[in-house]
Amino acid sequence: MAATAPAPVTFSPRRRITADLREQRRIEHALPPGPSAFSMARTRAFIRDPLSVLLPAYETHGPVFTVRILYQPVVFALGPEANHFILVSGARHFHWREGGMRDLIPLLGDGLLTIDGAYHRQARRIMLPAFHRERLAGTVETMVTETDRALDAWRPGERVDLYEWTRSLALRIALRALFGLDPDALPRGAELAHDFETGLGFYGRDYLLQSIRGPGTPWRAMRRARERIDAVLFAEIARRRGREDGEDLLALLLHAKDEDGLGLSDREVRDQLMTLLFAGHDTTTSTVSFMFYELARHPEVLARLQEERERALGDRPPTAAELAGDALPYLDAVLDETLRLYPPAWVGPRRAMEDVEIAGVRVPAAAHVNYSSYASHRLAEVFPDPEAFVPERFTDGREAALPKGAYIPFGGGSRTCIGMRFGQLEVKAIALRLLARFHLELPGAYRLEIRQTPTLGPRDGLPMAVRERSAAGALG
């Protein structure tokens, strides 16, 4: 029998808060200890810098504790044991849709991030062929071509916002490589990146501002951005309906049938496209930005990376085999360390469906439970000197010695990010082409501030000065 789509959720803040408070009263057992009294100062601190709240609570209360964010008590579970339980061994005890992931539904709809159970398994099964290794190898040429095209506009001596530049580039790559769409031929294709930024920007606003509806509000701006994106996506879905050609992800979604021979509706196709466009371009954007931020601050790492690139490639583009294989081990380590410090999906919200025990701590049914790779990756007992950027943590097989659940930038278990390999190939392809052509420097006055909307990213972009590289590969 075909899996059925989940019931719609309310977008009314009043109804949402009322339902949450009602659920809180139904929790039969005490929540784990922690800073659980109402505090607007703590809520604002958490919005600005969640590590400033989570890491002290971990030191005081251990790996499982409760933090009240605005009106909602949330159980946080940090560290390898807790991560492995939530993601793998005890994953059956938790749902995504009843947790914080429902906040994404107004923009993304019901894609892989906001669905559970049989409906999620069915959708994932449909899309997996698009991410097979052989299919992904065919996308590398698109990644390289689009990156070189975008770099052709750079001039030594100018300043670029690397975050904004990568956002536009990653969206073009996702549209071409995953969905077979030509962004230059799409109505409003050039504005899609801006519309995504506007839509996602809603989640970076103050909680109180997010709850206001009506003209001129962040909610209205987000919904209008969604309408503009929907116009592009639904037009392309209609154009491709009934066609037998194509092996891209959009074709897979349009041709998919369930056990009863029924296909996906236009809305279901749209929601999966939207979710993967978000995941496919927002995470790449943040990872490339943070990687070059750290490279600019660590010239010794940059020099070693350039030496490896020149030895393996010269200045030619990489092949799919080189990106996916062992030809560039230090680049892999730099990427892994970037994802340790700045995992794009920094928090994993869940809802406990029954009483569970996490790392020896009892957590009652209906509790909101979050793991956080962002905080877990900065525990000194797991990663010594955790604030330091040290790619050597991931060289010479050191990663294999980490305990299960210690390193989780892409989640884990059955909900491991479906686009993980695509994202890794894309980040490495962009990085190698940029390194082959230019040298980037941070402005002296720049200070990184991080925002969560809902993925990690530089709060005000990442301005960088473009410098020329000589033909010999030395930094100019």
JSON list of C-alpha atoms in Angstrom, two decimals, residues 40-197:
[
{"chain": "A", "resi": 40, "resn": "MET", "atom": "CA", "xyz": [14.74, 36.33, 27.50]},
{"chain": "A", "resi": 41, "resn": "ALA", "atom": "CA", "xyz": [18.46, 37.05, 27.95]},
{"chain": "A", "resi": 42, "resn": "ARG", "atom": "CA", "xyz": [19.26, 33.35, 27.48]},
{"chain": "A", "resi": 43, "resn": "THR", "atom": "CA", "xyz": [16.95, 33.16, 24.48]},
{"chain": "A", "resi": 44, "resn": "ARG", "atom": "CA", "xyz": [18.71, 36.09, 22.82]},
{"chain": "A", "resi": 45, "resn": "ALA", "atom": "CA", "xyz": [22.12, 34.65, 23.67]},
{"chain": "A", "resi": 46, "resn": "PHE", "atom": "CA", "xyz": [21.11, 31.33, 22.13]},
{"chain": "A", "resi": 47, "resn": "ILE", "atom": "CA", "xyz": [19.97, 33.06, 18.93]},
{"chain": "A", "resi": 48, "resn": "ARG", "atom": "CA", "xyz": [23.22, 35.01, 18.70]},
{"chain": "A", "resi": 49, "resn": "ASP", "atom": "CA", "xyz": [25.64, 32.27, 19.75]},
{"chain": "A", "resi": 50, "resn": "PRO", "atom": "CA", "xyz": [24.16, 28.89, 20.75]},
{"chain": "A", "resi": 51, "resn": "LEU", "atom": "CA", "xyz": [27.59, 27.63, 21.87]},
{"chain": "A", "resi": 52, "resn": "SER", "atom": "CA", "xyz": [27.60, 30.24, 24.64]},
{"chain": "A", "resi": 53, "resn": "VAL", "atom": "CA", "xyz": [24.57, 28.48, 26.13]},
{"chain": "A", "resi": 54, "resn": "LEU", "atom": "CA", "xyz": [25.13, 24.83, 25.21]},
{"chain": "A", "resi": 55, "resn": "LEU", "atom": "CA", "xyz": [28.77, 24.33, 26.18]},
{"chain": "A", "resi": 56, "resn": "PRO", "atom": "CA", "xyz": [28.46, 25.78, 29.73]},
{"chain": "A", "resi": 57, "resn": "ALA", "atom": "CA", "xyz": [25.31, 23.70, 30.27]},
{"chain": "A", "resi": 58, "resn": "TYR", "atom": "CA", "xyz": [27.21, 20.60, 29.15]},
{"chain": "A", "resi": 59, "resn": "GLU", "atom": "CA", "xyz": [30.02, 21.35, 31.60]},
{"chain": "A", "resi": 60, "resn": "THR", "atom": "CA", "xyz": [27.55, 21.83, 34.45]},
{"chain": "A", "resi": 61, "resn": "HIS", "atom": "CA", "xyz": [24.95, 19.14, 33.79]},
{"chain": "A", "resi": 62, "resn": "GLY", "atom": "CA", "xyz": [26.62, 16.54, 31.60]},
{"chain": "A", "resi": 63, "resn": "PRO", "atom": "CA", "xyz": [25.69, 15.31, 28.10]},
{"chain": "A", "resi": 64, "resn": "VAL", "atom": "CA", "xyz": [21.89, 15.52, 28.48]},
{"chain": "A", "resi": 65, "resn": "PHE", "atom": "CA", "xyz": [20.27, 18.68, 29.85]},
{"chain": "A", "resi": 66, "resn": "THR", "atom": "CA", "xyz": [17.28, 20.97, 29.39]},
{"chain": "A", "resi": 67, "resn": "VAL", "atom": "CA", "xyz": [17.41, 24.55, 28.13]},
{"chain": "A", "resi": 68, "resn": "ARG", "atom": "CA", "xyz": [14.34, 26.78, 27.92]},
{"chain": "A", "resi": 69, "resn": "ILE", "atom": "CA", "xyz": [14.33, 28.79, 24.70]},
{"chain": "A", "resi": 70, "resn": "LEU", "atom": "CA", "xyz": [11.62, 31.44, 24.94]},
{"chain": "A", "resi": 71, "resn": "TYR", "atom": "CA", "xyz": [8.61, 29.44, 26.21]},
{"chain": "A", "resi": 72, "resn": "GLN", "atom": "CA", "xyz": [9.81, 25.99, 25.10]},
{"chain": "A", "resi": 73, "resn": "PRO", "atom": "CA", "xyz": [11.96, 23.64, 27.22]},
{"chain": "A", "resi": 74, "resn": "VAL", "atom": "CA", "xyz": [14.26, 21.68, 24.90]},
{"chain": "A", "resi": 75, "resn": "VAL", "atom": "CA", "xyz": [16.39, 18.69, 25.86]},
{"chain": "A", "resi": 76, "resn": "PHE", "atom": "CA", "xyz": [19.86, 18.85, 24.31]},
{"chain": "A", "resi": 77, "resn": "ALA", "atom": "CA", "xyz": [21.98, 15.71, 24.02]},
{"chain": "A", "resi": 78, "resn": "LEU", "atom": "CA", "xyz": [25.67, 16.21, 23.21]},
{"chain": "A", "resi": 79, "resn": "GLY", "atom": "CA", "xyz": [28.65, 13.93, 22.70]},
{"chain": "A", "resi": 80, "resn": "PRO", "atom": "CA", "xyz": [29.35, 10.70, 20.84]},
{"chain": "A", "resi": 81, "resn": "GLU", "atom": "CA", "xyz": [27.11, 8.37, 22.87]},
{"chain": "A", "resi": 82, "resn": "ALA", "atom": "CA", "xyz": [24.09, 10.66, 22.71]},
{"chain": "A", "resi": 83, "resn": "ASN", "atom": "CA", "xyz": [24.59, 11.42, 19.03]},
{"chain": "A", "resi": 84, "resn": "HIS", "atom": "CA", "xyz": [24.84, 7.75, 18.10]},
{"chain": "A", "resi": 85, "resn": "PHE", "atom": "CA", "xyz": [21.70, 6.91, 20.05]},
{"chain": "A", "resi": 86, "resn": "ILE", "atom": "CA", "xyz": [19.57, 9.66, 18.48]},
{"chain": "A", "resi": 87, "resn": "LEU", "atom": "CA", "xyz": [20.87, 9.10, 14.95]},
{"chain": "A", "resi": 88, "resn": "VAL", "atom": "CA", "xyz": [21.37, 5.33, 14.80]},
{"chain": "A", "resi": 89, "resn": "SER", "atom": "CA", "xyz": [20.71, 2.90, 17.64]},
{"chain": "A", "resi": 90, "resn": "GLY", "atom": "CA", "xyz": [17.69, 4.70, 19.09]},
{"chain": "A", "resi": 91, "resn": "ALA", "atom": "CA", "xyz": [16.48, 6.60, 16.02]},
{"chain": "A", "resi": 92, "resn": "ARG", "atom": "CA", "xyz": [13.15, 4.75, 16.02]},
{"chain": "A", "resi": 93, "resn": "HIS", "atom": "CA", "xyz": [12.19, 6.55, 19.24]},
{"chain": "A", "resi": 94, "resn": "PHE", "atom": "CA", "xyz": [12.19, 10.00, 17.59]},
{"chain": "A", "resi": 95, "resn": "HIS", "atom": "CA", "xyz": [10.29, 11.90, 14.90]},
{"chain": "A", "resi": 96, "resn": "TRP", "atom": "CA", "xyz": [11.44, 14.90, 12.90]},
{"chain": "A", "resi": 97, "resn": "ARG", "atom": "CA", "xyz": [8.14, 16.44, 11.89]},
{"chain": "A", "resi": 98, "resn": "GLU", "atom": "CA", "xyz": [6.92, 16.89, 15.46]},
{"chain": "A", "resi": 99, "resn": "GLY", "atom": "CA", "xyz": [10.20, 18.60, 16.36]},
{"chain": "A", "resi": 100, "resn": "GLY", "atom": "CA", "xyz": [11.73, 21.85, 15.21]},
{"chain": "A", "resi": 101, "resn": "MET", "atom": "CA", "xyz": [11.93, 20.77, 11.57]},
{"chain": "A", "resi": 102, "resn": "ARG", "atom": "CA", "xyz": [8.27, 21.73, 11.21]},
{"chain": "A", "resi": 103, "resn": "ASP", "atom": "CA", "xyz": [9.43, 25.36, 11.30]},
{"chain": "A", "resi": 104, "resn": "LEU", "atom": "CA", "xyz": [10.82, 24.88, 7.77]},
{"chain": "A", "resi": 105, "resn": "ILE", "atom": "CA", "xyz": [7.50, 23.74, 6.27]},
{"chain": "A", "resi": 106, "resn": "PRO", "atom": "CA", "xyz": [6.19, 27.26, 5.44]},
{"chain": "A", "resi": 107, "resn": "LEU", "atom": "CA", "xyz": [9.12, 27.70, 3.04]},
{"chain": "A", "resi": 108, "resn": "LEU", "atom": "CA", "xyz": [10.26, 24.22, 2.01]},
{"chain": "A", "resi": 109, "resn": "GLY", "atom": "CA", "xyz": [7.03, 22.24, 2.25]},
{"chain": "A", "resi": 110, "resn": "ASP", "atom": "CA", "xyz": [7.07, 18.52, 2.99]},
{"chain": "A", "resi": 111, "resn": "GLY", "atom": "CA", "xyz": [10.38, 17.33, 1.59]},
{"chain": "A", "resi": 112, "resn": "LEU", "atom": "CA", "xyz": [12.91, 14.91, 3.08]},
{"chain": "A", "resi": 113, "resn": "LEU", "atom": "CA", "xyz": [13.69, 17.22, 6.00]},
{"chain": "A", "resi": 114, "resn": "THR", "atom": "CA", "xyz": [10.14, 17.45, 7.33]},
{"chain": "A", "resi": 115, "resn": "ILE", "atom": "CA", "xyz": [8.66, 13.97, 6.86]},
{"chain": "A", "resi": 116, "resn": "ASP", "atom": "CA", "xyz": [8.96, 10.68, 8.75]},
{"chain": "A", "resi": 117, "resn": "GLY", "atom": "CA", "xyz": [8.27, 6.98, 8.57]},
{"chain": "A", "resi": 118, "resn": "ALA", "atom": "CA", "xyz": [7.09, 5.17, 5.46]},
{"chain": "A", "resi": 119, "resn": "TYR", "atom": "CA", "xyz": [6.49, 8.41, 3.55]},
{"chain": "A", "resi": 120, "resn": "HIS", "atom": "CA", "xyz": [10.10, 9.45, 4.13]},
{"chain": "A", "resi": 121, "resn": "ARG", "atom": "CA", "xyz": [11.45, 6.02, 3.17]},
{"chain": "A", "resi": 122, "resn": "GLN", "atom": "CA", "xyz": [9.42, 6.06, -0.05]},
{"chain": "A", "resi": 123, "resn": "ALA", "atom": "CA", "xyz": [10.66, 9.52, -1.04]},
{"chain": "A", "resi": 124, "resn": "ARG", "atom": "CA", "xyz": [14.27, 8.68, -0.22]},
{"chain": "A", "resi": 125, "resn": "ARG", "atom": "CA", "xyz": [14.05, 5.44, -2.22]},
{"chain": "A", "resi": 126, "resn": "ILE", "atom": "CA", "xyz": [12.82, 7.39, -5.26]},
{"chain": "A", "resi": 127, "resn": "MET", "atom": "CA", "xyz": [15.68, 9.89, -5.10]},
{"chain": "A", "resi": 128, "resn": "LEU", "atom": "CA", "xyz": [18.63, 7.67, -4.20]},
{"chain": "A", "resi": 129, "resn": "PRO", "atom": "CA", "xyz": [19.45, 6.68, -7.83]},
{"chain": "A", "resi": 130, "resn": "ALA", "atom": "CA", "xyz": [20.20, 10.34, -8.61]},
{"chain": "A", "resi": 131, "resn": "PHE", "atom": "CA", "xyz": [22.98, 10.25, -6.01]},
{"chain": "A", "resi": 132, "resn": "HIS", "atom": "CA", "xyz": [24.66, 7.01, -7.04]},
{"chain": "A", "resi": 133, "resn": "ARG", "atom": "CA", "xyz": [28.41, 7.34, -7.50]},
{"chain": "A", "resi": 134, "resn": "GLU", "atom": "CA", "xyz": [28.26, 6.90, -11.29]},
{"chain": "A", "resi": 135, "resn": "ARG", "atom": "CA", "xyz": [25.61, 9.59, -11.67]},
{"chain": "A", "resi": 136, "resn": "LEU", "atom": "CA", "xyz": [27.52, 12.00, -9.48]},
{"chain": "A", "resi": 137, "resn": "ALA", "atom": "CA", "xyz": [30.68, 11.52, -11.53]},
{"chain": "A", "resi": 138, "resn": "GLY", "atom": "CA", "xyz": [28.83, 12.97, -14.48]},
{"chain": "A", "resi": 139, "resn": "THR", "atom": "CA", "xyz": [28.08, 16.18, -12.56]},
{"chain": "A", "resi": 140, "resn": "VAL", "atom": "CA", "xyz": [31.72, 17.14, -12.00]},
{"chain": "A", "resi": 141, "resn": "GLU", "atom": "CA", "xyz": [32.09, 18.70, -15.44]},
{"chain": "A", "resi": 142, "resn": "THR", "atom": "CA", "xyz": [29.13, 20.98, -14.65]},
{"chain": "A", "resi": 143, "resn": "MET", "atom": "CA", "xyz": [30.68, 21.94, -11.32]},
{"chain": "A", "resi": 144, "resn": "VAL", "atom": "CA", "xyz": [33.98, 22.86, -12.95]},
{"chain": "A", "resi": 145, "resn": "THR", "atom": "CA", "xyz": [32.41, 24.68, -15.91]},
{"chain": "A", "resi": 146, "resn": "GLU", "atom": "CA", "xyz": [30.11, 26.77, -13.73]},
{"chain": "A", "resi": 147, "resn": "THR", "atom": "CA", "xyz": [32.91, 27.60, -11.28]},
{"chain": "A", "resi": 148, "resn": "ASP", "atom": "CA", "xyz": [35.27, 28.73, -14.04]},
{"chain": "A", "resi": 149, "resn": "ARG", "atom": "CA", "xyz": [32.46, 30.80, -15.56]},
{"chain": "A", "resi": 150, "resn": "ALA", "atom": "CA", "xyz": [31.87, 32.53, -12.23]},
{"chain": "A", "resi": 151, "resn": "LEU", "atom": "CA", "xyz": [35.60, 33.10, -11.64]},
{"chain": "A", "resi": 152, "resn": "ASP", "atom": "CA", "xyz": [36.01, 34.70, -15.07]},
{"chain": "A", "resi": 153, "resn": "ALA", "atom": "CA", "xyz": [34.30, 37.80, -13.67]},
{"chain": "A", "resi": 154, "resn": "TRP", "atom": "CA", "xyz": [36.90, 38.28, -10.91]},
{"chain": "A", "resi": 155, "resn": "ARG", "atom": "CA", "xyz": [39.70, 40.83, -11.22]},
{"chain": "A", "resi": 156, "resn": "PRO", "atom": "CA", "xyz": [42.79, 41.07, -9.00]},
{"chain": "A", "resi": 157, "resn": "GLY", "atom": "CA", "xyz": [42.54, 44.02, -6.64]},
{"chain": "A", "resi": 158, "resn": "GLU", "atom": "CA", "xyz": [38.78, 43.92, -6.24]},
{"chain": "A", "resi": 159, "resn": "ARG", "atom": "CA", "xyz": [36.81, 42.74, -3.23]},
{"chain": "A", "resi": 160, "resn": "VAL", "atom": "CA", "xyz": [34.20, 39.98, -3.43]},
{"chain": "A", "resi": 161, "resn": "ASP", "atom": "CA", "xyz": [31.62, 38.72, -0.96]},
{"chain": "A", "resi": 162, "resn": "LEU", "atom": "CA", "xyz": [32.61, 35.07, -1.15]},
{"chain": "A", "resi": 163, "resn": "TYR", "atom": "CA", "xyz": [29.45, 33.95, 0.62]},
{"chain": "A", "resi": 164, "resn": "GLU", "atom": "CA", "xyz": [27.14, 35.71, -1.83]},
{"chain": "A", "resi": 165, "resn": "TRP", "atom": "CA", "xyz": [29.24, 34.64, -4.82]},
{"chain": "A", "resi": 166, "resn": "THR", "atom": "CA", "xyz": [29.18, 31.00, -3.77]},
{"chain": "A", "resi": 167, "resn": "ARG", "atom": "CA", "xyz": [25.45, 31.10, -3.06]},
{"chain": "A", "resi": 168, "resn": "SER", "atom": "CA", "xyz": [24.70, 32.09, -6.66]},
{"chain": "A", "resi": 169, "resn": "LEU", "atom": "CA", "xyz": [27.22, 29.58, -8.04]},
{"chain": "A", "resi": 170, "resn": "ALA", "atom": "CA", "xyz": [25.96, 26.66, -5.94]},
{"chain": "A", "resi": 171, "resn": "LEU", "atom": "CA", "xyz": [22.37, 27.31, -6.98]},
{"chain": "A", "resi": 172, "resn": "ARG", "atom": "CA", "xyz": [23.36, 27.26, -10.66]},
{"chain": "A", "resi": 173, "resn": "ILE", "atom": "CA", "xyz": [25.25, 24.00, -10.16]},
{"chain": "A", "resi": 174, "resn": "ALA", "atom": "CA", "xyz": [22.31, 22.39, -8.34]},
{"chain": "A", "resi": 175, "resn": "LEU", "atom": "CA", "xyz": [19.84, 23.47, -11.02]},
{"chain": "A", "resi": 176, "resn": "ARG", "atom": "CA", "xyz": [21.99, 22.11, -13.84]},
{"chain": "A", "resi": 177, "resn": "ALA", "atom": "CA", "xyz": [23.58, 19.04, -12.27]},
{"chain": "A", "resi": 178, "resn": "LEU", "atom": "CA", "xyz": [20.68, 17.68, -10.23]},
{"chain": "A", "resi": 179, "resn": "PHE", "atom": "CA", "xyz": [17.57, 18.88, -11.99]},
{"chain": "A", "resi": 180, "resn": "GLY", "atom": "CA", "xyz": [18.63, 19.38, -15.60]},
{"chain": "A", "resi": 181, "resn": "LEU", "atom": "CA", "xyz": [17.46, 23.00, -15.51]},
{"chain": "A", "resi": 182, "resn": "ASP", "atom": "CA", "xyz": [19.15, 25.85, -17.36]},
{"chain": "A", "resi": 183, "resn": "PRO", "atom": "CA", "xyz": [19.10, 28.83, -14.97]},
{"chain": "A", "resi": 184, "resn": "ASP", "atom": "CA", "xyz": [19.64, 31.22, -17.88]},
{"chain": "A", "resi": 185, "resn": "ALA", "atom": "CA", "xyz": [16.49, 29.92, -19.61]},
{"chain": "A", "resi": 186, "resn": "LEU", "atom": "CA", "xyz": [14.25, 29.90, -16.54]},
{"chain": "A", "resi": 187, "resn": "PRO", "atom": "CA", "xyz": [11.86, 32.79, -15.97]},
{"chain": "A", "resi": 188, "resn": "ARG", "atom": "CA", "xyz": [13.36, 34.72, -13.06]},
{"chain": "A", "resi": 189, "resn": "GLY", "atom": "CA", "xyz": [16.22, 32.22, -12.98]},
{"chain": "A", "resi": 190, "resn": "ALA", "atom": "CA", "xyz": [18.71, 34.96, -12.22]},
{"chain": "A", "resi": 191, "resn": "GLU", "atom": "CA", "xyz": [16.70, 36.04, -9.17]},
{"chain": "A", "resi": 192, "resn": "LEU", "atom": "CA", "xyz": [16.34, 32.59, -7.60]},
{"chain": "A", "resi": 193, "resn": "ALA", "atom": "CA", "xyz": [19.40, 32.92, -5.37]},
{"chain": "A", "resi": 194, "resn": "HIS", "atom": "CA", "xyz": [18.08, 36.24, -4.01]},
{"chain": "A", "resi": 195, "resn": "ASP", "atom": "CA", "xyz": [14.65, 34.71, -3.43]},
{"chain": "A", "resi": 196, "resn": "PHE", "atom": "CA", "xyz": [16.21, 31.81, -1.52]},
{"chain": "A", "resi": 197, "resn": "GLU", "atom": "CA", "xyz": [18.19, 34.26, 0.60]}
]
